[in-house]
Amino acid sequence: MSTQVVEPGGPLVGRVQVPGDKSISHRVLMLAGLADGTSTIRGLSDGDDVACTRRIMEALGATVTEDGPCTLRVGGRGLEPANRTLDVGNSGTGIRLLAGLLAGLPFRSVLDGDASIRHRPMDRILEPLALMGAKVSGRDGSSLAPLTIDGGGLRGIEYRLPVASAQVKGCVLFAGLSADGPTTIVEDRPSRTHTEELMAATGIPLVRETDGPLERVTVKPGCPAPFDHEVAGDPSQAAFWAVAASIVPGSEVVVGNVYSGPARSGFIDVLARMGADLVHDPATGDLTVRHAGLTGTVVTPDEVPGLVDEVPILAVAAACAEGETEFEGVGELRIKESDRLATVESELGRMGADVRVDGDTLVVRGGSLRGTRVDSHHDHRIAMSCAVAGLVADGPTTVRGWEAVATSYPGFEAHLDALQGRG
Ligand code: S3P
């Protein structure tokens, strides 16, 4: 287990390019593997989660060649059975999306992952896949990974998501590519739209409609055409620098080329409401953030799908703000890479923050933070959130389990050094 020591220091100044968006990276690898021909992907996430999906697509017969840093050429031409268990590592997005893709392919596959993945709920995808006629079973008759999938023979369904989840939506839409007719997903609270955007961009017949308060996406069976895609920067990683620059006096940081599509920029709205000095230029994607005093706010359940991964780092912002911040309707955080309600409460609590969980609401009262030993709980976003909190603590903060950061942002430490003028 590795540790990282963060020293409070001077302002963060400069420009940084975060990794390519992780959600998009998984999906473009999968679509490129399904396509009949060679696709080019630039700016792919360099994190371990996406590397697992790449290796899985290769095990299924896609050819992947590197063509420069974070640039891949992926050749499809028919996927085939892998001769081994497919390891998604720590990636919930990987296992849920791939389960949908593999449910449509006429052979047996087994998907597994690390200890965290083996505890995360898969019933949310097993239910719609079963309605489609898929044969997917979990460990010892449960709905937990490893998942054994005997693919093929799917029927199209209409499915209303019981929870706002782009992973479940994506799973069903990937399965829908191999169904016998159209598949429709209905959402009450719109989640990120990468699956449908990318499918449409690769020529798959897909219709998106707004039906009163509901969003409907219908996909018809089909095969993506080969494509070229440049993956924009990951807003979930940009959020760490947005909060860091907001709370460290004298800071001014520009994060380049940040993705700005639906349900991904909620953290920008919340920080702006808290008084942050930040501008996201839609033309360049540049997110410019300067230090500013923050005040508490209320984040409502409707906002949560648009910032679900940013709650831990927004909790750090709240811990440095004046007054109280409430994050309502954040129960989904219990089933992320760690139970993030528990881990935010315990780790920021160790640093002296006033954090409590009240049902599905996370409440954070601003104050001062102390440097101490904290634990990532094998969760990349908890590790990076604690590191950012450490920038304004009264002494060094030691983050145990720092290796978790590599799942999404291997360059985080180097970027922090560069912004602190040590690069
Ligand atoms: C993701 C969707 C979100 C998010 C995850 C990535 C995706 O999960 O937490 O990190 O790429 O679809 P849910 O859709 O389950 O909320």
PDB file of C-alpha atoms and ligand atoms in Angstrom, residues 22-24 26-27 93 96-97 124 164-168 191-192 194 308-309 332 336-337 340 381, ligand 1:
ATOM      1  CA  LYS A  22     -13.332   8.065 -18.286  1.00  0.00           C
ATOM      2  CA  SER A  23     -17.005   7.498 -19.132  1.00  0.00           C
ATOM      3  CA  ILE A  24     -16.418   8.357 -22.782  1.00  0.00           C
ATOM      4  CA  HIS A  26     -14.910   3.062 -21.912  1.00  0.00           C
ATOM      5  CA  ARG A  27     -17.683   3.602 -24.426  1.00  0.00           C
ATOM      6  CA  THR A  93     -18.808   1.369 -15.452  1.00  0.00           C
ATOM      7  CA  ARG A  96     -22.041  -2.844 -16.202  1.00  0.00           C
ATOM      8  CA  LEU A  97     -21.547  -1.629 -19.781  1.00  0.00           C
ATOM      9  CA  ARG A 124     -29.763  -3.137 -11.305  1.00  0.00           C
ATOM     10  CA  ALA A 164     -30.943   7.556 -12.300  1.00  0.00           C
ATOM     11  CA  SER A 165     -27.971   5.611 -13.652  1.00  0.00           C
ATOM     12  CA  ALA A 166     -26.069   6.143 -16.881  1.00  0.00           C
ATOM     13  CA  GLN A 167     -24.380   2.799 -16.277  1.00  0.00           C
ATOM     14  CA  VAL A 168     -27.718   0.936 -16.341  1.00  0.00           C
ATOM     15  CA  SER A 191     -28.174  11.027 -16.430  1.00  0.00           C
ATOM     16  CA  ARG A 192     -25.062  11.551 -18.544  1.00  0.00           C
ATOM     17  CA  HIS A 194     -22.458   9.587 -23.555  1.00  0.00           C
ATOM     18  CA  VAL A 308     -22.750  12.205  -8.590  1.00  0.00           C
ATOM     19  CA  ASP A 309     -18.987  11.618  -8.721  1.00  0.00           C
ATOM     20  CA  GLU A 332     -26.369   6.315  -4.430  1.00  0.00           C
ATOM     21  CA  LYS A 336     -19.677   3.606  -5.404  1.00  0.00           C
ATOM     22  CA  GLU A 337     -16.017   2.458  -5.255  1.00  0.00           C
ATOM     23  CA  ARG A 340     -18.731   7.422  -0.044  1.00  0.00           C
ATOM     24  CA  ARG A 381     -11.933  10.020  -5.490  1.00  0.00           C
TER      25      ARG A 381
HETATM   26  C1  S3P B   1     -20.899   6.537 -15.022  1.00  0.00           C
HETATM   27  C2  S3P B   1     -22.069   6.768 -14.375  1.00  0.00           C
HETATM   28  C3  S3P B   1     -22.162   7.057 -12.939  1.00  0.00           C
HETATM   29  C4  S3P B   1     -20.827   7.437 -12.328  1.00  0.00           C
HETATM   30  C5  S3P B   1     -19.721   6.570 -12.841  1.00  0.00           C
HETATM   31  C6  S3P B   1     -19.603   6.656 -14.330  1.00  0.00           C
HETATM   32  C7  S3P B   1     -20.922   6.180 -16.450  1.00  0.00           C
HETATM   33  O1  S3P B   1     -22.650   5.910 -12.262  1.00  0.00           O
HETATM   34  O2  S3P B   1     -20.881   7.374 -10.932  1.00  0.00           O
HETATM   35  O3  S3P B   1     -18.483   6.963 -12.268  1.00  0.00           O
HETATM   36  O4  S3P B   1     -19.880   6.254 -17.110  1.00  0.00           O
HETATM   37  O5  S3P B   1     -21.998   5.815 -16.933  1.00  0.00           O
HETATM   38  P1  S3P B   1     -24.229   5.653 -12.181  1.00  0.00           P
HETATM   39  O6  S3P B   1     -24.726   5.776 -13.536  1.00  0.00           O
HETATM   40  O7  S3P B   1     -24.423   4.267 -11.674  1.00  0.00           O
HETATM   41  O8  S3P B   1     -24.719   6.699 -11.228  1.00  0.00           O
END
